[in-house]
PDB file of C-alpha atoms in Angstrom:
ATOM      1  CA  MET A1346      -0.448  17.749  17.945  1.00 70.00           C
ATOM      2  CA  ALA A1347      -1.283  19.569  21.173  1.00 81.00           C
ATOM      3  CA  ASP A1348       0.307  22.944  21.867  1.00 87.00           C
ATOM      4  CA  ARG A1349       1.879  22.334  25.289  1.00 86.00           C
ATOM      5  CA  VAL A1350       2.605  26.000  25.991  1.00 85.00           C
ATOM      6  CA  LYS A1351      -0.967  27.044  25.246  1.00 86.00           C
ATOM      7  CA  GLN A1352      -2.352  24.162  27.305  1.00 86.00           C
ATOM      8  CA  ALA A1353      -0.248  25.159  30.319  1.00 84.00           C
ATOM      9  CA  LYS A1354      -1.217  28.839  30.078  1.00 85.00           C
ATOM     10  CA  ASP A1355      -4.905  27.958  29.728  1.00 84.00           C
ATOM     11  CA  LEU A1356      -4.732  26.173  33.094  1.00 84.00           C
ATOM     12  CA  LEU A1357      -3.806  29.383  34.908  1.00 85.00           C
ATOM     13  CA  ILE A1358      -6.565  30.934  36.956  1.00 85.00           C
ATOM     14  CA  GLU A1359      -7.731  34.276  35.652  1.00 85.00           C
ATOM     15  CA  GLN A1360      -5.956  36.459  38.205  1.00 84.00           C
ATOM     16  CA  TYR A1361      -2.505  35.122  37.159  1.00 82.00           C
ATOM     17  CA  LYS A1362      -2.934  35.133  33.388  1.00 83.00           C
ATOM     18  CA  GLY A1363      -1.581  38.676  33.140  1.00 85.00           C
ATOM     19  CA  SER A1364       1.632  37.878  35.044  1.00 87.00           C
ATOM     20  CA  THR A1365       4.595  38.274  32.682  1.00 88.00           C
ATOM     21  CA  ASN A1366       7.002  36.402  34.966  1.00 87.00           C
ATOM     22  CA  LEU A1367       4.648  33.473  35.562  1.00 87.00           C
ATOM     23  CA  ASN A1368       3.804  33.201  31.856  1.00 85.00           C
ATOM     24  CA  GLY A1369       7.511  33.184  31.009  1.00 88.00           C
ATOM     25  CA  PHE A1370       8.221  30.520  33.625  1.00 87.00           C
ATOM     26  CA  ILE A1371       5.397  28.276  32.375  1.00 87.00           C
ATOM     27  CA  SER A1372       6.428  28.778  28.750  1.00 88.00           C
ATOM     28  CA  SER A1373      10.013  27.746  29.508  1.00 89.00           C
ATOM     29  CA  PHE A1374       9.210  24.290  30.891  1.00 84.00           C
ATOM     30  CA  ALA A1375       6.176  23.701  28.620  1.00 88.00           C
ATOM     31  CA  ALA A1376       8.434  24.334  25.619  1.00 88.00           C
ATOM     32  CA  GLU A1377      10.630  21.437  26.782  1.00 88.00           C
ATOM     33  CA  LEU A1378       7.574  19.170  26.853  1.00 87.00           C
ATOM     34  CA  GLN A1379       6.708  20.372  23.357  1.00 87.00           C
ATOM     35  CA  ALA A1380      10.188  19.448  22.121  1.00 87.00           C
ATOM     36  CA  VAL A1381       9.770  15.937  23.547  1.00 88.00           C
ATOM     37  CA  ASP A1382       6.379  15.633  21.826  1.00 85.00           C
ATOM     38  CA  ASN A1383       7.844  16.770  18.514  1.00 84.00           C
ATOM     39  CA  GLU A1384      10.673  14.259  18.663  1.00 83.00           C
ATOM     40  CA  THR A1385       8.275  11.460  19.628  1.00 84.00           C
ATOM     41  CA  VAL A1386       6.115  12.182  16.584  1.00 80.00           C
ATOM     42  CA  ASN A1387       9.203  12.348  14.355  1.00 76.00           C
ATOM     43  CA  LEU A1388      10.375   8.993  15.700  1.00 76.00           C
ATOM     44  CA  LEU A1389       6.994   7.393  15.044  1.00 75.00           C
ATOM     45  CA  ASN A1390       6.970   8.812  11.516  1.00 74.00           C
ATOM     46  CA  GLU A1391      10.483   7.589  10.796  1.00 77.00           C
ATOM     47  CA  ARG A1392       9.731   4.078  12.052  1.00 79.00           C
ATOM     48  CA  GLY A1393       6.093   3.736  10.955  1.00 83.00           C
ATOM     49  CA  LEU A1394       5.348   1.529   7.958  1.00 86.00           C
ATOM     50  CA  ASP A1395       3.286   4.209   6.220  1.00 85.00           C
ATOM     51  CA  THR A1396       5.813   7.022   6.694  1.00 85.00           C
ATOM     52  CA  ALA A1397       9.306   5.486   7.031  1.00 87.00           C
ATOM     53  CA  LYS A1398      11.789   6.151   4.227  1.00 87.00           C
ATOM     54  CA  GLY A1399      15.111   4.778   3.050  1.00 88.00           C
ATOM     55  CA  VAL A1400      17.190   2.999   5.671  1.00 89.00           C
ATOM     56  CA  ASN A1401      14.370   3.239   8.241  1.00 88.00           C
ATOM     57  CA  LEU A1402      12.136   1.272   5.892  1.00 91.00           C
ATOM     58  CA  ASP A1403      14.969  -1.249   5.453  1.00 91.00           C
ATOM     59  CA  ILE A1404      15.015  -1.722   9.242  1.00 91.00           C
ATOM     60  CA  ILE A1405      11.311  -2.649   9.161  1.00 90.00           C
ATOM     61  CA  GLY A1406      12.157  -5.104   6.388  1.00 90.00           C
ATOM     62  CA  LYS A1407      14.755  -6.799   8.590  1.00 90.00           C
ATOM     63  CA  ILE A1408      12.201  -7.089  11.400  1.00 90.00           C
ATOM     64  CA  VAL A1409       9.668  -8.871   9.148  1.00 88.00           C
ATOM     65  CA  VAL A1410      12.471 -10.820   7.376  1.00 86.00           C
ATOM     66  CA  LEU A1411      12.176  -9.294   3.925  1.00 85.00           C
ATOM     67  CA  ASP A1412      15.122  -7.353   2.514  1.00 86.00           C
ATOM     68  CA  ARG A1413      14.430  -4.719  -0.139  1.00 84.00           C
ATOM     69  CA  PRO A1414      14.127  -6.702  -3.398  1.00 77.00           C
ATOM     70  CA  TYR A1415      15.086  -5.822  -6.926  1.00 71.00           C
ATOM     71  CA  THR A1416      12.447  -4.831  -9.434  1.00 69.00           C
ATOM     72  CA  ASP A1417      11.831  -6.743 -12.603  1.00 62.00           C
ATOM     73  CA  PRO A1418      10.819  -4.019 -15.082  1.00 61.00           C
ATOM     74  CA  ASP A1419       8.919  -4.912 -18.199  1.00 62.00           C
ATOM     75  CA  PRO A1420      11.394  -4.198 -21.029  1.00 60.00           C
ATOM     76  CA  GLU A1421       8.533  -2.981 -23.202  1.00 64.00           C
ATOM     77  CA  ASP A1422       7.512  -0.237 -20.777  1.00 69.00           C
ATOM     78  CA  VAL A1423      10.781   1.414 -19.713  1.00 69.00           C
ATOM     79  CA  PHE A1424      12.344   4.476 -21.365  1.00 72.00           C
ATOM     80  CA  THR A1425      15.287   3.925 -23.711  1.00 71.00           C
ATOM     81  CA  TYR A1426      17.122   6.145 -26.204  1.00 66.00           C
ATOM     82  CA  GLU A1427      17.796   3.252 -28.544  1.00 63.00           C
ATOM     83  CA  ASN A1428      15.868   0.045 -28.932  1.00 58.00           C
ATOM     84  CA  PRO A1429      17.593  -2.085 -31.546  1.00 54.00           C
ATOM     85  CA  ASP A1430      15.672  -5.141 -30.325  1.00 57.00           C
ATOM     86  CA  ASP A1431      12.385  -3.233 -30.409  1.00 60.00           C
ATOM     87  CA  LEU A1432      12.368  -2.995 -26.607  1.00 63.00           C
ATOM     88  CA  GLY A1433      11.522   0.039 -24.534  1.00 70.00           C
ATOM     89  CA  LYS A1434       9.748   3.272 -25.356  1.00 74.00           C
ATOM     90  CA  GLY A1435      10.827   6.802 -26.178  1.00 73.00           C
ATOM     91  CA  PHE A1436       9.867  10.224 -24.836  1.00 76.00           C
ATOM     92  CA  THR A1437       6.392  11.057 -23.610  1.00 77.00           C
ATOM     93  CA  ASP A1438       4.118  13.758 -25.028  1.00 73.00           C
ATOM     94  CA  ILE A1439       2.918  16.919 -23.277  1.00 73.00           C
ATOM     95  CA  GLN A1440      -0.634  16.328 -24.457  1.00 74.00           C
ATOM     96  CA  LYS A1441      -0.619  12.550 -23.971  1.00 71.00           C
ATOM     97  CA  THR A1442       1.378  11.601 -20.898  1.00 67.00           C
ATOM     98  CA  GLU A1443       0.584   7.927 -21.334  1.00 69.00           C
ATOM     99  CA  ILE A1444       2.847   7.845 -24.389  1.00 76.00           C
ATOM    100  CA  GLY A1445       6.464   6.891 -23.838  1.00 77.00           C
ATOM    101  CA  GLY A1446       8.350   4.816 -21.298  1.00 71.00           C
ATOM    102  CA  TYR A1447       9.143   5.449 -17.652  1.00 63.00           C
ATOM    103  CA  PHE A1448      12.709   6.346 -16.729  1.00 65.00           C
ATOM    104  CA  ILE A1449      14.464   4.019 -14.252  1.00 62.00           C
ATOM    105  CA  GLY A1450      18.102   4.845 -14.922  1.00 60.00           C
ATOM    106  CA  LEU A1451      20.750   4.873 -17.621  1.00 58.00           C
ATOM    107  CA  GLU A1452      20.671   1.071 -17.852  1.00 58.00           C
ATOM    108  CA  PRO A1453      16.910   0.498 -17.892  1.00 51.00           C
ATOM    109  CA  LEU A1454      16.990  -3.209 -18.581  1.00 52.00           C
ATOM    110  CA  ASN A1455      19.092  -3.976 -15.499  1.00 58.00           C
ATOM    111  CA  ASN A1456      17.334  -4.720 -12.234  1.00 61.00           C
ATOM    112  CA  GLN A1457      16.889  -1.836  -9.809  1.00 69.00           C
ATOM    113  CA  ARG A1458      16.102  -1.830  -6.095  1.00 76.00           C
ATOM    114  CA  TYR A1459      12.454  -1.300  -5.117  1.00 79.00           C
ATOM    115  CA  SER A1460      11.516   2.301  -4.429  1.00 83.00           C
ATOM    116  CA  ASP A1461      10.213   3.136  -0.950  1.00 87.00           C
ATOM    117  CA  GLU A1462       6.604   2.990  -2.141  1.00 84.00           C
ATOM    118  CA  GLN A1463       7.090  -0.358  -3.860  1.00 81.00           C
ATOM    119  CA  TYR A1464       8.927  -1.748  -0.841  1.00 86.00           C
ATOM    120  CA  ARG A1465       6.283  -0.437   1.559  1.00 86.00           C
ATOM    121  CA  PHE A1466       3.644  -2.245  -0.468  1.00 82.00           C
ATOM    122  CA  ILE A1467       5.345  -5.636  -0.365  1.00 84.00           C
ATOM    123  CA  LEU A1468       6.158  -5.205   3.347  1.00 88.00           C
ATOM    124  CA  ARG A1469       2.434  -4.919   4.063  1.00 84.00           C
ATOM    125  CA  ALA A1470       1.890  -8.175   2.229  1.00 83.00           C
ATOM    126  CA  LYS A1471       4.705  -9.858   4.133  1.00 85.00           C
ATOM    127  CA  ILE A1472       3.393  -8.713   7.524  1.00 85.00           C
ATOM    128  CA  ILE A1473      -0.023 -10.226   6.823  1.00 82.00           C
ATOM    129  CA  SER A1474       1.580 -13.385   5.440  1.00 81.00           C
ATOM    130  CA  ASN A1475       3.612 -13.718   8.662  1.00 83.00           C
ATOM    131  CA  THR A1476       0.566 -13.443  10.920  1.00 82.00           C
ATOM    132  CA  THR A1477      -2.191 -15.275   9.038  1.00 80.00           C
ATOM    133  CA  HIS A1478      -4.115 -18.465   9.787  1.00 81.00           C
ATOM    134  CA  ALA A1479      -5.346 -18.564   6.157  1.00 79.00           C
ATOM    135  CA  THR A1480      -9.006 -18.200   7.137  1.00 81.00           C
ATOM    136  CA  LEU A1481     -11.511 -16.428   4.886  1.00 78.00           C
ATOM    137  CA  GLU A1482     -11.356 -13.447   7.252  1.00 81.00           C
ATOM    138  CA  ASP A1483      -7.555 -13.402   6.977  1.00 82.00           C
ATOM    139  CA  MET A1484      -7.792 -13.382   3.183  1.00 81.00           C
ATOM    140  CA  HIS A1485     -10.068 -10.344   3.262  1.00 79.00           C
ATOM    141  CA  ARG A1486      -7.812  -8.677   5.820  1.00 80.00           C
ATOM    142  CA  TYR A1487      -4.823  -9.275   3.538  1.00 82.00           C
ATOM    143  CA  ALA A1488      -6.483  -7.739   0.468  1.00 78.00           C
ATOM    144  CA  GLU A1489      -7.870  -4.725   2.301  1.00 78.00           C
ATOM    145  CA  PHE A1490      -4.652  -4.026   4.223  1.00 77.00           C
ATOM    146  CA  VAL A1491      -2.249  -4.522   1.324  1.00 76.00           C
ATOM    147  CA  PHE A1492      -4.288  -2.998  -1.499  1.00 73.00           C
ATOM    148  CA  GLY A1493      -6.587  -0.646   0.397  1.00 74.00           C
ATOM    149  CA  ALA A1494      -9.597  -2.128  -1.411  1.00 74.00           C
ATOM    150  CA  ASP A1495     -12.469  -4.530  -0.823  1.00 74.00           C
ATOM    151  CA  SER A1496     -12.129  -8.052  -2.113  1.00 76.00           C
ATOM    152  CA  SER A1497     -14.288 -11.015  -2.998  1.00 78.00           C
ATOM    153  CA  ILE A1498     -13.066 -14.515  -2.167  1.00 79.00           C
ATOM    154  CA  ILE A1499     -14.824 -17.362  -3.987  1.00 78.00           C
ATOM    155  CA  GLU A1500     -14.163 -20.805  -2.557  1.00 76.00           C
ATOM    156  CA  GLY A1501     -13.921 -23.908  -4.723  1.00 78.00           C
ATOM    157  CA  ILE A1502     -12.768 -27.455  -4.059  1.00 83.00           C
ATOM    158  CA  GLY A1503      -9.049 -27.134  -3.388  1.00 85.00           C
ATOM    159  CA  TYR A1504      -8.791 -23.603  -4.764  1.00 86.00           C
ATOM    160  CA  ILE A1505     -10.040 -20.042  -4.314  1.00 83.00           C
ATOM    161  CA  ASP A1506     -10.719 -17.282  -6.837  1.00 82.00           C
ATOM    162  CA  ILE A1507      -9.890 -13.721  -5.819  1.00 81.00           C
ATOM    163  CA  SER A1508     -11.253 -10.429  -7.113  1.00 79.00           C
ATOM    164  CA  ILE A1509      -9.867  -7.081  -5.924  1.00 79.00           C
ATOM    165  CA  ALA A1510     -12.001  -3.944  -6.235  1.00 75.00           C
ATOM    166  CA  ARG A1511      -9.434  -1.945  -8.209  1.00 73.00           C
ATOM    167  CA  PRO A1512      -7.006  -2.506 -11.105  1.00 72.00           C
ATOM    168  CA  LEU A1513      -3.796  -4.350 -10.244  1.00 73.00           C
ATOM    169  CA  GLY A1514      -0.326  -3.693 -11.658  1.00 70.00           C
ATOM    170  CA  LYS A1515       2.126  -6.344 -12.780  1.00 70.00           C
ATOM    171  CA  GLN A1516       4.216  -6.214  -9.605  1.00 70.00           C
ATOM    172  CA  GLU A1517       1.108  -6.231  -7.425  1.00 74.00           C
ATOM    173  CA  ARG A1518      -0.041  -9.448  -9.065  1.00 75.00           C
ATOM    174  CA  GLN A1519       3.388 -10.984  -8.524  1.00 73.00           C
ATOM    175  CA  ILE A1520       3.252 -10.035  -4.847  1.00 77.00           C
ATOM    176  CA  ILE A1521      -0.187 -11.630  -4.471  1.00 78.00           C
ATOM    177  CA  ASN A1522       1.091 -14.855  -5.994  1.00 75.00           C
ATOM    178  CA  ALA A1523       4.078 -14.864  -3.638  1.00 73.00           C
ATOM    179  CA  THR A1524       2.466 -13.846  -0.337  1.00 79.00           C
ATOM    180  CA  PHE A1525      -1.285 -14.468  -0.386  1.00 81.00           C
ATOM    181  CA  PRO A1526      -2.210 -16.520   2.726  1.00 79.00           C
ATOM    182  CA  LEU A1527      -3.344 -19.889   1.406  1.00 81.00           C
ATOM    183  CA  ALA A1528      -3.907 -22.934   3.589  1.00 79.00           C
ATOM    184  CA  ALA A1529      -1.984 -26.145   2.899  1.00 78.00           C
ATOM    185  CA  GLY A1530      -3.456 -28.001  -0.056  1.00 82.00           C
ATOM    186  CA  VAL A1531      -5.291 -24.945  -1.402  1.00 84.00           C
ATOM    187  CA  ARG A1532      -4.176 -23.243  -4.598  1.00 83.00           C
ATOM    188  CA  MET A1533      -5.054 -19.905  -6.138  1.00 81.00           C
ATOM    189  CA  GLY A1534      -7.449 -20.084  -9.057  1.00 80.00           C
ATOM    190  CA  ASP A1535      -8.351 -16.973 -11.040  1.00 78.00           C
ATOM    191  CA  LEU A1536      -7.058 -13.591  -9.915  1.00 77.00           C
ATOM    192  CA  SER A1537      -9.152 -10.742 -11.241  1.00 74.00           C
ATOM    193  CA  TYR A1538     -10.045  -7.152 -10.573  1.00 71.00           C
ATOM    194  CA  SER A1539     -13.235  -5.155 -10.795  1.00 63.00           C
ATOM    195  CA  ASN A1540     -14.051  -1.490 -10.298  1.00 55.00           C
ATOM    196  CA  ASP A1541     -16.831  -2.521  -7.931  1.00 55.00           C
ATOM    197  CA  PRO A1542     -16.448  -4.557  -4.702  1.00 54.00           C
ATOM    198  CA  ASN A1543     -19.771  -6.310  -5.428  1.00 63.00           C
ATOM    199  CA  THR A1544     -18.258  -8.696  -7.971  1.00 63.00           C
ATOM    200  CA  PHE A1545     -20.057 -11.646  -9.454  1.00 67.00           C
ATOM    201  CA  GLY A1546     -19.730 -14.982  -7.687  1.00 64.00           C
ATOM    202  CA  PHE A1547     -21.666 -18.141  -6.936  1.00 59.00           C
ATOM    203  CA  THR A1548     -20.713 -19.065  -3.355  1.00 52.00           C
ATOM    204  CA  GLY A1549     -18.250 -18.523  -0.558  1.00 52.00           C
ATOM    205  CA  ASP A1550     -18.632 -14.848   0.276  1.00 55.00           C
ATOM    206  CA  ASN A1551     -21.720 -12.865   1.229  1.00 60.00           C
ATOM    207  CA  ARG A1552     -20.207  -9.798  -0.473  1.00 57.00           C
ATOM    208  CA  ASN A1553     -20.418 -11.520  -3.862  1.00 63.00           C
ATOM    209  CA  GLY A1554     -23.381 -10.781  -6.103  1.00 69.00           C
ATOM    210  CA  GLY A1555     -25.101 -13.486  -8.133  1.00 71.00           C
ATOM    211  CA  PHE A1556     -26.950 -13.245 -11.443  1.00 73.00           C
ATOM    212  CA  GLY A1557     -28.677 -10.042 -12.476  1.00 72.00           C
ATOM    213  CA  ASP A1558     -32.316  -9.498 -13.395  1.00 70.00           C
ATOM    214  CA  LEU A1559     -33.650  -8.449 -16.794  1.00 71.00           C
ATOM    215  CA  ASN A1560     -36.084  -6.054 -15.140  1.00 77.00           C
ATOM    216  CA  ASP A1561     -33.690  -4.735 -12.504  1.00 74.00           C
ATOM    217  CA  PRO A1562     -30.068  -4.250 -13.722  1.00 67.00           C
ATOM    218  CA  ASP A1563     -28.983  -3.225 -10.206  1.00 70.00           C
ATOM    219  CA  VAL A1564     -29.442  -6.800  -8.985  1.00 71.00           C
ATOM    220  CA  GLY A1565     -26.481  -9.179  -9.128  1.00 71.00           C
ATOM    221  CA  GLY A1566     -22.725  -8.864  -9.116  1.00 67.00           C
ATOM    222  CA  VAL A1567     -20.336  -6.999 -11.396  1.00 63.00           C
ATOM    223  CA  PHE A1568     -18.338  -9.242 -13.709  1.00 62.00           C
ATOM    224  CA  ALA A1569     -14.564  -8.912 -13.284  1.00 56.00           C
ATOM    225  CA  THR A1570     -12.932  -6.448 -15.625  1.00 49.00           C
ATOM    226  CA  LEU A1571      -9.864  -8.580 -16.199  1.00 46.00           C
ATOM    227  CA  VAL A1572      -8.944 -12.194 -15.551  1.00 44.00           C
ATOM    228  CA  ILE A1573      -5.261 -12.923 -14.940  1.00 44.00           C
ATOM    229  CA  ASP A1574      -3.693 -16.352 -15.157  1.00 42.00           C
TER     230      ASP A1574
END
């Protein structure tokens, strides 16, 4: 952000730069401009999709017609003190943080509202879904905007296969199924992810790679790491 006071003082011609009264006068009104700038930036941050929090994010949701939903936690992954039905996990480990469940409240198997980050994610998907014409370009725009990753779209007869260039979580996959911009009469085939945007494919997208070469392993596409029904 520009420093309004400094900008104003820098515009003074050299013979007036040493004037205490003039510098004080300029600083007084430039400081008011600075305050306006600061509040404008704060307003943009509070109402911007990437930076809004809490009720301000809920306002964006009302604009795009998507209220903050409830999560659907996997009972096998959440933290619980007791698991008589063999559901949930216990405490984590200092050396192995992947051990244990994640804490979502004292009643972990009850639905909870989406966190800001989860809600922000699904709002991105909804915005694209609201503005799409379901073209191949729109599908790429959706994947790159929502997931921040390249994608490969493979067209078939009445369906498309999708590969995203990063691992996808359970809720992310659910959001894709609910909001991905498909044209009428077209269904989603396989949804997969790969750690490389140059995934293997036959047709439909010039970013897909075909078969490799025995003498040159760098030729061809990368096979998807995981296929999801």
